[in-house]
Tab-separated table of C-alpha atoms in Angstrom:
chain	number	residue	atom	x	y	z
A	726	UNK	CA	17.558	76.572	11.159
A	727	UNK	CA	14.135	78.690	11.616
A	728	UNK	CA	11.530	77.090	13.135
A	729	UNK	CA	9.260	75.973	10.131
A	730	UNK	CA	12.687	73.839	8.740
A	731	UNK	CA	12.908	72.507	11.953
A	732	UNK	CA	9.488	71.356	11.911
A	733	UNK	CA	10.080	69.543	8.313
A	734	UNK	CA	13.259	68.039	9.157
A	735	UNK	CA	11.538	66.304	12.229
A	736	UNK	CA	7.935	65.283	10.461
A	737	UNK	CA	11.055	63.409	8.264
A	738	UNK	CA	13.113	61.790	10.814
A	739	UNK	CA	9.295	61.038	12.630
A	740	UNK	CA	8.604	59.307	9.227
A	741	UNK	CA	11.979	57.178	8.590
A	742	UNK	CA	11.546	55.630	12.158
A	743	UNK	CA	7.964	54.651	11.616
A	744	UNK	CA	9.088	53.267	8.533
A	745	UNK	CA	11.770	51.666	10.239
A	746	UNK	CA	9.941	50.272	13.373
A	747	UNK	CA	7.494	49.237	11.000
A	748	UNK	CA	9.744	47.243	9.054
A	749	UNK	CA	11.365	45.769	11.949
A	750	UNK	CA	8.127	44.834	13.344
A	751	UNK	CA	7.053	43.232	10.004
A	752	UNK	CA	10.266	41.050	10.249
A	753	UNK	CA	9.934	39.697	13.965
A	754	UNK	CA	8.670	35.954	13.888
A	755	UNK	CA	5.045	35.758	14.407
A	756	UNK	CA	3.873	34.261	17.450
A	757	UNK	CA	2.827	30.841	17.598
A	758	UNK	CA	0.848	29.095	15.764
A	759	UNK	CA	0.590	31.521	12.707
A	760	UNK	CA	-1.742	29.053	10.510
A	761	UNK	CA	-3.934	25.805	11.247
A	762	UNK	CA	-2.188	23.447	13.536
A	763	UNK	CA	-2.785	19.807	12.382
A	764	UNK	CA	-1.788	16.244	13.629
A	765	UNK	CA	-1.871	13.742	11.875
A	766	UNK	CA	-3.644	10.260	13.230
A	767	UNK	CA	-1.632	7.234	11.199
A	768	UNK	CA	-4.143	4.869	11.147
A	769	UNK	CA	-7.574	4.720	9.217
A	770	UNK	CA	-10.488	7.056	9.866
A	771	UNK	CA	-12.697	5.487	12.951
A	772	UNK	CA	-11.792	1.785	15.038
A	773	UNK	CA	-8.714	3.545	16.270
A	774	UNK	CA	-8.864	4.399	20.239
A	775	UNK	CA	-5.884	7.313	19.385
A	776	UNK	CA	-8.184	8.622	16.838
A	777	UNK	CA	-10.678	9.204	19.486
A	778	UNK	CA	-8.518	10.406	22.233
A	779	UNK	CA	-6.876	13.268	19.766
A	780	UNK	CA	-10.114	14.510	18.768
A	781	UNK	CA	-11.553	14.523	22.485
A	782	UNK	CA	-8.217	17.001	23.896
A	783	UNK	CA	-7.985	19.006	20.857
A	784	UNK	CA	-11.648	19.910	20.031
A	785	UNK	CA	-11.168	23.207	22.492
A	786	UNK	CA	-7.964	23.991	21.146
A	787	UNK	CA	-9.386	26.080	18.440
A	788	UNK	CA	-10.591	28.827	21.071
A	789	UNK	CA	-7.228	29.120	23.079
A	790	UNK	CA	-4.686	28.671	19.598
A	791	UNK	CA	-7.384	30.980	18.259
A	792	UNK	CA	-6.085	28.803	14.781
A	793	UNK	CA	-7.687	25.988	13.190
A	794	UNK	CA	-6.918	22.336	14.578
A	795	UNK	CA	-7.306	19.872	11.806
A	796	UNK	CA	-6.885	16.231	12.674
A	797	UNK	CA	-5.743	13.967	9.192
A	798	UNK	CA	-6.036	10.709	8.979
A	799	UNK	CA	-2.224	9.358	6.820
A	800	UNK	CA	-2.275	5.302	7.329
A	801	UNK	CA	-0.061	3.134	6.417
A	802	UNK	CA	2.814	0.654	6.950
A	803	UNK	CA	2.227	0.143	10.423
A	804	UNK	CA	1.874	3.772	11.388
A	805	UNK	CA	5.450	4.340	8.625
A	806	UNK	CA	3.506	6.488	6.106
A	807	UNK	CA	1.778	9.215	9.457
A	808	UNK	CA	5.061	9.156	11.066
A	809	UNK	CA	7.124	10.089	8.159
A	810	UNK	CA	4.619	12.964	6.787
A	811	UNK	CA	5.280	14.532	10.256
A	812	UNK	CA	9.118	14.209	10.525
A	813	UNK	CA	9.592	15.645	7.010
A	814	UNK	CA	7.405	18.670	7.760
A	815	UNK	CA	8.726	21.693	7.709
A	816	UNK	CA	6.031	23.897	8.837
A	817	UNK	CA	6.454	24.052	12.637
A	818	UNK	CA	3.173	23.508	12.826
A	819	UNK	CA	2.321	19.322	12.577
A	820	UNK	CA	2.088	16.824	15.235
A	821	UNK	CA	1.452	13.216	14.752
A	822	UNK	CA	-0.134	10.611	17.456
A	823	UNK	CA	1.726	7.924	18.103
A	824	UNK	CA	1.612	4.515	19.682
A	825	UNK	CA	3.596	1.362	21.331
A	826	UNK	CA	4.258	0.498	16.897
A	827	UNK	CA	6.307	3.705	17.386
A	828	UNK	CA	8.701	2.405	19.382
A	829	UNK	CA	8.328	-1.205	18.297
A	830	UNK	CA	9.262	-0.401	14.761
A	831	UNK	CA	12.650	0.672	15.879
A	832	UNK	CA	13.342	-2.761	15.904
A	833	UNK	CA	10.802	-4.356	13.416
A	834	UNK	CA	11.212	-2.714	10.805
A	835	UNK	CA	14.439	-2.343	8.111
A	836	UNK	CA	14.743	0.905	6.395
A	837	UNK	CA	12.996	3.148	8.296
A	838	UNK	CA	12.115	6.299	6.163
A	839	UNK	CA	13.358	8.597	9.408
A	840	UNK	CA	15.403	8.429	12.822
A	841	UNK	CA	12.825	7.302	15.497
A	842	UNK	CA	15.155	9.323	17.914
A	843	UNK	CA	16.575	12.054	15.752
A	844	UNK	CA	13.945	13.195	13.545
A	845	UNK	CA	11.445	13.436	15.632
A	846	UNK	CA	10.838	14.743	19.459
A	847	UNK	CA	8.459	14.368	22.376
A	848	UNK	CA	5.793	16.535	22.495
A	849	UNK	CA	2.975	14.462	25.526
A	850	UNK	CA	2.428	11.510	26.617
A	851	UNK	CA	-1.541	11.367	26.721
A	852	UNK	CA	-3.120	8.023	27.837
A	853	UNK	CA	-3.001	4.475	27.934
A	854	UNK	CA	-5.544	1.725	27.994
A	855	UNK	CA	-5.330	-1.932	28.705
A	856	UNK	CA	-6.069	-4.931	25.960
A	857	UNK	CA	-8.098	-7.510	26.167
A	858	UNK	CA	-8.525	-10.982	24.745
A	859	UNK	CA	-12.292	-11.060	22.696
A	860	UNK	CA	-13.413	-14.019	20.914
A	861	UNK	CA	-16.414	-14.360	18.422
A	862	UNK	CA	-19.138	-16.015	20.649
A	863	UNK	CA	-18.925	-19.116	18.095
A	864	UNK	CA	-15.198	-20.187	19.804
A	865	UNK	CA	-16.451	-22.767	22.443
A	866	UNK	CA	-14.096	-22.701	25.270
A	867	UNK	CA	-15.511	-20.372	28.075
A	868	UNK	CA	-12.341	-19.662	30.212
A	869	UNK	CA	-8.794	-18.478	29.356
A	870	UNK	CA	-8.157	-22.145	30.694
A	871	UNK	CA	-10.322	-23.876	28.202
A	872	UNK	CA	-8.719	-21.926	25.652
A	873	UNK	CA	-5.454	-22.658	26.304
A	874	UNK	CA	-6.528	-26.654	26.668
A	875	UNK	CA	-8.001	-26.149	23.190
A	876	UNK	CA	-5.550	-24.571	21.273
A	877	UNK	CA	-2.732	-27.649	22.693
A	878	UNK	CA	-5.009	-29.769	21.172
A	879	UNK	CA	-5.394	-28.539	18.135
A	880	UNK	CA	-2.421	-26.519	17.334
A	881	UNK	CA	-3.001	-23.858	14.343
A	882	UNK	CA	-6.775	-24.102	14.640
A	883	UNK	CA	-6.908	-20.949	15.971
A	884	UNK	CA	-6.476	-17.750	14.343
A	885	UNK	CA	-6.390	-13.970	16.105
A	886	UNK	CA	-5.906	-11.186	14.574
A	887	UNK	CA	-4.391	-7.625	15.204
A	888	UNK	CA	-4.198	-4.355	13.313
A	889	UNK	CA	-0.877	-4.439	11.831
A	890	UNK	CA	2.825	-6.029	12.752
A	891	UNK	CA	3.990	-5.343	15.484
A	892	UNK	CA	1.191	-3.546	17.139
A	893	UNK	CA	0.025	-4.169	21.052
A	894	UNK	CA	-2.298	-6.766	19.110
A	895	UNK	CA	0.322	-8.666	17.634
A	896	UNK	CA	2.992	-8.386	20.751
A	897	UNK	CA	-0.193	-9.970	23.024
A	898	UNK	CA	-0.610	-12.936	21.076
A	899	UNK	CA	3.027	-13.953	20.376
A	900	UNK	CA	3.495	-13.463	24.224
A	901	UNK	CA	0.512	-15.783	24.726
A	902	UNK	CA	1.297	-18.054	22.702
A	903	UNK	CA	5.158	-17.842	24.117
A	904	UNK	CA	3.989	-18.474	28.022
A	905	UNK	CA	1.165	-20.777	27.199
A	906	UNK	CA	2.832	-22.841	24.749
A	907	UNK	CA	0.442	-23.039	22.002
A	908	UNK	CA	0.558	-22.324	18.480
A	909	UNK	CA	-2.341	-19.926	16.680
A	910	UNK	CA	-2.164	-18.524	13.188
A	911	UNK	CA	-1.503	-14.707	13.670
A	912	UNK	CA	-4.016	-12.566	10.705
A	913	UNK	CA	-2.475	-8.969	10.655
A	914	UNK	CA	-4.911	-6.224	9.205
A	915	UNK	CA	-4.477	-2.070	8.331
A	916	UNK	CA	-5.995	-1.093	11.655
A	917	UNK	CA	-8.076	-1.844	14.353
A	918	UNK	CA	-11.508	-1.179	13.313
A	919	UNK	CA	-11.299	-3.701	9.887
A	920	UNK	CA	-10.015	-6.363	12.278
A	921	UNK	CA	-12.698	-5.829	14.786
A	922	UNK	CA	-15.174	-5.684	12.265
A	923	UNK	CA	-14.196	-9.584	10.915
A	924	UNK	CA	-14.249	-10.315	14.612
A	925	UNK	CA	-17.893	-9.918	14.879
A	926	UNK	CA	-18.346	-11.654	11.921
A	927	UNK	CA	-16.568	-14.456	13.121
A	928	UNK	CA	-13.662	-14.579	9.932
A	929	UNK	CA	-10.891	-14.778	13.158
A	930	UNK	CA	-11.937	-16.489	16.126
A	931	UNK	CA	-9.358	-14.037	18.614
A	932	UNK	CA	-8.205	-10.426	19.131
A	933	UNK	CA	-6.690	-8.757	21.675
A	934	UNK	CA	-7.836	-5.229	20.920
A	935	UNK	CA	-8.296	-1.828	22.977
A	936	UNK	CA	-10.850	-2.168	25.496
A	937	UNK	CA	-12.666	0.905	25.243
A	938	UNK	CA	-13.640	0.169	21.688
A	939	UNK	CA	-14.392	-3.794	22.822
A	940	UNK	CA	-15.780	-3.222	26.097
A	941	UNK	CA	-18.987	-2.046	24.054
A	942	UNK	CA	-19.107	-5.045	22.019
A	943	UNK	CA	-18.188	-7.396	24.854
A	944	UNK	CA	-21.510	-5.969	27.146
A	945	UNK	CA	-23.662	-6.540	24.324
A	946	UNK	CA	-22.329	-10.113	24.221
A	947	UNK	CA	-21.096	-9.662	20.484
A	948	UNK	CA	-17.973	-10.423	22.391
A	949	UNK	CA	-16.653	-12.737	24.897
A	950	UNK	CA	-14.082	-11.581	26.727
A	951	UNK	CA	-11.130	-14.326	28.088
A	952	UNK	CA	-9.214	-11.281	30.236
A	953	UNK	CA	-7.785	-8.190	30.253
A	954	UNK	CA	-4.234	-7.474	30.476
A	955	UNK	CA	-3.459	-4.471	32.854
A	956	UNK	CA	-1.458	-6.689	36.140
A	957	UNK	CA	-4.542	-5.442	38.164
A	958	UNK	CA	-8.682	-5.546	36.856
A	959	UNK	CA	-9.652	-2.494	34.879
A	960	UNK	CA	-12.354	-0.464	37.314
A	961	UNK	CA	-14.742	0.009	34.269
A	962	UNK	CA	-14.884	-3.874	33.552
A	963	UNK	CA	-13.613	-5.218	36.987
A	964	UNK	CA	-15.898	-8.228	35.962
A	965	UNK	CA	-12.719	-9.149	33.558
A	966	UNK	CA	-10.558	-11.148	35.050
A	967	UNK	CA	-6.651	-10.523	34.058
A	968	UNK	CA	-4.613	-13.361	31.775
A	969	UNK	CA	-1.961	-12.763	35.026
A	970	UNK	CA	-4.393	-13.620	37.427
A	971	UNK	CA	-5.387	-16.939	35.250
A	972	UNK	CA	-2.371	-18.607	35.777
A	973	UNK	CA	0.043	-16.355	33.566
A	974	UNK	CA	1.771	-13.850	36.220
A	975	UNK	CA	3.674	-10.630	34.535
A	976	UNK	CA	1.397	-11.185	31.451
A	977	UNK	CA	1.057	-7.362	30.999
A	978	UNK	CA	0.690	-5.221	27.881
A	979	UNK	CA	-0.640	-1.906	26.896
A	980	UNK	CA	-1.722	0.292	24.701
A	981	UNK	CA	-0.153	4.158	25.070
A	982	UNK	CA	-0.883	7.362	22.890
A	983	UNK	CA	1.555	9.860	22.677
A	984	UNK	CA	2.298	13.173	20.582
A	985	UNK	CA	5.468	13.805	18.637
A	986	UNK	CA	6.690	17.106	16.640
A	987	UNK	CA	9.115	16.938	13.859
A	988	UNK	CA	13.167	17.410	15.445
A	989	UNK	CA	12.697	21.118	13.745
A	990	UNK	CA	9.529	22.233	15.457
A	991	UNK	CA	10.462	25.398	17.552
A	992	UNK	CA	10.328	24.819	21.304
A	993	UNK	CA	7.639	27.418	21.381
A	994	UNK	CA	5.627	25.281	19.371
A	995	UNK	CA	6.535	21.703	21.430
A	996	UNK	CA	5.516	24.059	25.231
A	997	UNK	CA	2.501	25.455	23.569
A	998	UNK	CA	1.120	22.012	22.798
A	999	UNK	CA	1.954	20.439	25.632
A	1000	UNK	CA	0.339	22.935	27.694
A	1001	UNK	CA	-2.480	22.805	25.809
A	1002	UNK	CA	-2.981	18.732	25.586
A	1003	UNK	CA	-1.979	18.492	29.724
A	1004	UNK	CA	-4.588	21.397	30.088
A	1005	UNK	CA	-7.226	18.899	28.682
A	1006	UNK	CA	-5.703	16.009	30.309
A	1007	UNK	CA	-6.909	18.005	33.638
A	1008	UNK	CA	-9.960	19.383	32.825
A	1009	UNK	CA	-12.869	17.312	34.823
A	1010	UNK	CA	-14.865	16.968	32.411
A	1011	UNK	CA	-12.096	15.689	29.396
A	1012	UNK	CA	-10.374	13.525	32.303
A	1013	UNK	CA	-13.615	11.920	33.022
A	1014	UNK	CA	-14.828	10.997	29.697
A	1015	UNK	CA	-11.247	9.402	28.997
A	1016	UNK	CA	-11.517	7.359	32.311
A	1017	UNK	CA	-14.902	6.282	31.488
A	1018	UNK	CA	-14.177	5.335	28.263
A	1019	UNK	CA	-11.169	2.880	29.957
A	1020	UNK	CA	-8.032	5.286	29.672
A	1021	UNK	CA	-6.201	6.402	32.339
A	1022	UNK	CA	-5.104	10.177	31.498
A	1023	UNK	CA	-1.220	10.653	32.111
A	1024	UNK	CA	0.581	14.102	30.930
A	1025	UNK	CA	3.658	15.313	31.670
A	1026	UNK	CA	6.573	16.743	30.109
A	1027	UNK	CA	8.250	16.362	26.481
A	1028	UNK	CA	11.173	14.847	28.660
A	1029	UNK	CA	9.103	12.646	30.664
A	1030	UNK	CA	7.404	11.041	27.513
A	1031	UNK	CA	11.358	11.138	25.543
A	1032	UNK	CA	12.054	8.224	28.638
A	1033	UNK	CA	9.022	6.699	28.393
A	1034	UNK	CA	9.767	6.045	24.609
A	1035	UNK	CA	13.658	4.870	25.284
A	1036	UNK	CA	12.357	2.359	27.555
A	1037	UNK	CA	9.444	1.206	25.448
A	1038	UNK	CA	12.214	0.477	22.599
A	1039	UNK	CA	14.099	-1.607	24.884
A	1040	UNK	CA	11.377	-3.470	26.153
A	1041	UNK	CA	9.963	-4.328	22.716
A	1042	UNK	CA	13.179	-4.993	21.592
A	1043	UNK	CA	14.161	-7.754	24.145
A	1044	UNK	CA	9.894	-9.273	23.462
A	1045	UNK	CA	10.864	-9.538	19.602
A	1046	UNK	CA	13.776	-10.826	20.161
A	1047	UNK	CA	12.810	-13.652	22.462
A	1048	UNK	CA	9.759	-14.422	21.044
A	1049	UNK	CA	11.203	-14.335	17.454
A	1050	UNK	CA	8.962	-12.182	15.978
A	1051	UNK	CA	9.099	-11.212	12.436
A	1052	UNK	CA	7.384	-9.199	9.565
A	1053	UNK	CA	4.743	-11.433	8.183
């Protein structure tokens, strides 16, 4: 072979690998994310503490994912219709917030669309807040005491509301009314902020609601507040006494905000996001607008949120059982 063949023969073999490692390049998975992330809030736009805390860790995301973070708003059905968008993606690339309904409609709720342990995995747990009881300043007892000698006098008088079956709102007055012995007409609403808005008008006379978005309210004496239900005072409205400390000890309840991914989301995707959400969860600035706010920052794993979630369903699942609640 003379020298000029030579030099053909290997510009052509140069060429078929280039075409070849550009091919095989072409076909290697892109790395994650490779489009707009989104999550998907199921509950209505605004009233909604989750709404707020989503927004808050993933406003920054944009520069590190260098992709688009879009949050949706999908309510419905208790949190059913959000849930169910995000276990029937297919994308790899949507998360959905979830709450204490998540765990509580394992047991509430007939026919769920999806598998609350199959189709969908743990991605964070973010934050929780305590509740606490408000009442429209028109409801005349002053104390949790006076309410409680009220409402046994004039059982059904009293309405409170929630936002939704089977949310924190709902659990806290059944378990009220369970321990205290009175009876109260439960008003269930499609999320927080409509039921908080015919609080201040005085259409329900009760609510236990999130106390970040209350707290607000309750300073500007919109509100009154009868207690708070963390088993110790909340430092941003240790003013509050707790229902426990007023005579009804283990009276606890919570609200908790969580991510999940859809069973199919790579792992890739599920470490990314939990790095990213636990790098917000530390970051002074995030961690002390949550606290502020009345949220106490958690974190952690994908696993360590997957146990918090088995034990919420047992815990709910024993409350609706004893307390007999049902699907209005």
């Amino acid at each position: 072979m003379n020298a000029q063949r030579e030099r053909h023969v290997m510009g052509a073999l140069a060429l078929i690998f280039f075409a070849l490692g550009s091919a095989h390049a072409w076909a290697q998975p892109a790395a994650w994310p490779a489009r707009p992330v989104r999550v998907i809030v199921p509950f209505p736009p605004g009233g909604s503490t989750m709404e707020s805390v989503v927004r808050l860790l993933t406003q920054d995301m944009p520069k590190s994912l260098g992709r688009q973070v879009i949050v949706e708003n999908r309510p419905g059905a208790g949190t059913v219709i959000g849930v169910d968008a995000a276990a029937k993606s297919t994308d790899g690339h949507t998360f959905v917030g979830v709450a204490n309904s998540y765990t509580v409609n394992q047991t509430l709720v007939k026919d769920l669309p999806y598998d609350t342990l199959k189709d969908l995995q743990p991605v964070v747990l973010m934050a929780r807040t305590a509740n606490v009881l408000a009442a429209h300043p028109s409801v005349s007892p002053g104390t949790l005491k006076d309410l409680i000698v009220y409402a046994k006098r004039n059982p059904g008088k009293l309405t409170y509301g929630s936002f939704g079956n089977g949310t924190t709102a709902h659990f806290a007055g059944e378990m009220l009314k369970t321990m205290a012995g009175i009876d109260m007409i439960h008003i269930p609403y499609k999320g927080q902020g409509p039921a908080l808005l015919d609080l201040l008008a005085g259409n329900i006379d009760l609510m236990f609601g999130n106390l970040p978005d209350f707290l607000p309210h309750i300073r500007a004496g919109k509100l009154k507040a009868y207690g708070t239900t963390f088993l110790r005072r909340v430092a941003q409205a240790s003013d509050i006494p707790t229902v426990a400390e007023q005579g009804y000890p283990g009276f606890e309840t919570d609200s908790w905000y969580g991510i999940l991914a859809a069973a199919a989301t790579g792992k890739e995707a599920v470490a990314r996001m939990n790095a990213e959400f636990n790098r917000g969860l530390t970051d002074t600035v995030l961690r002390n607008t949550l606290v502020e706010r009345g949220l106490e920052p958690i974190g952690g794993t994908p696993e360590q949120f997957g146990g918090h979630i088995i034990n919420e369903i047992a815990k709910y699942a024993q409350i609706v059982k004893v307390a007999k609640i049902k699907i209005d």
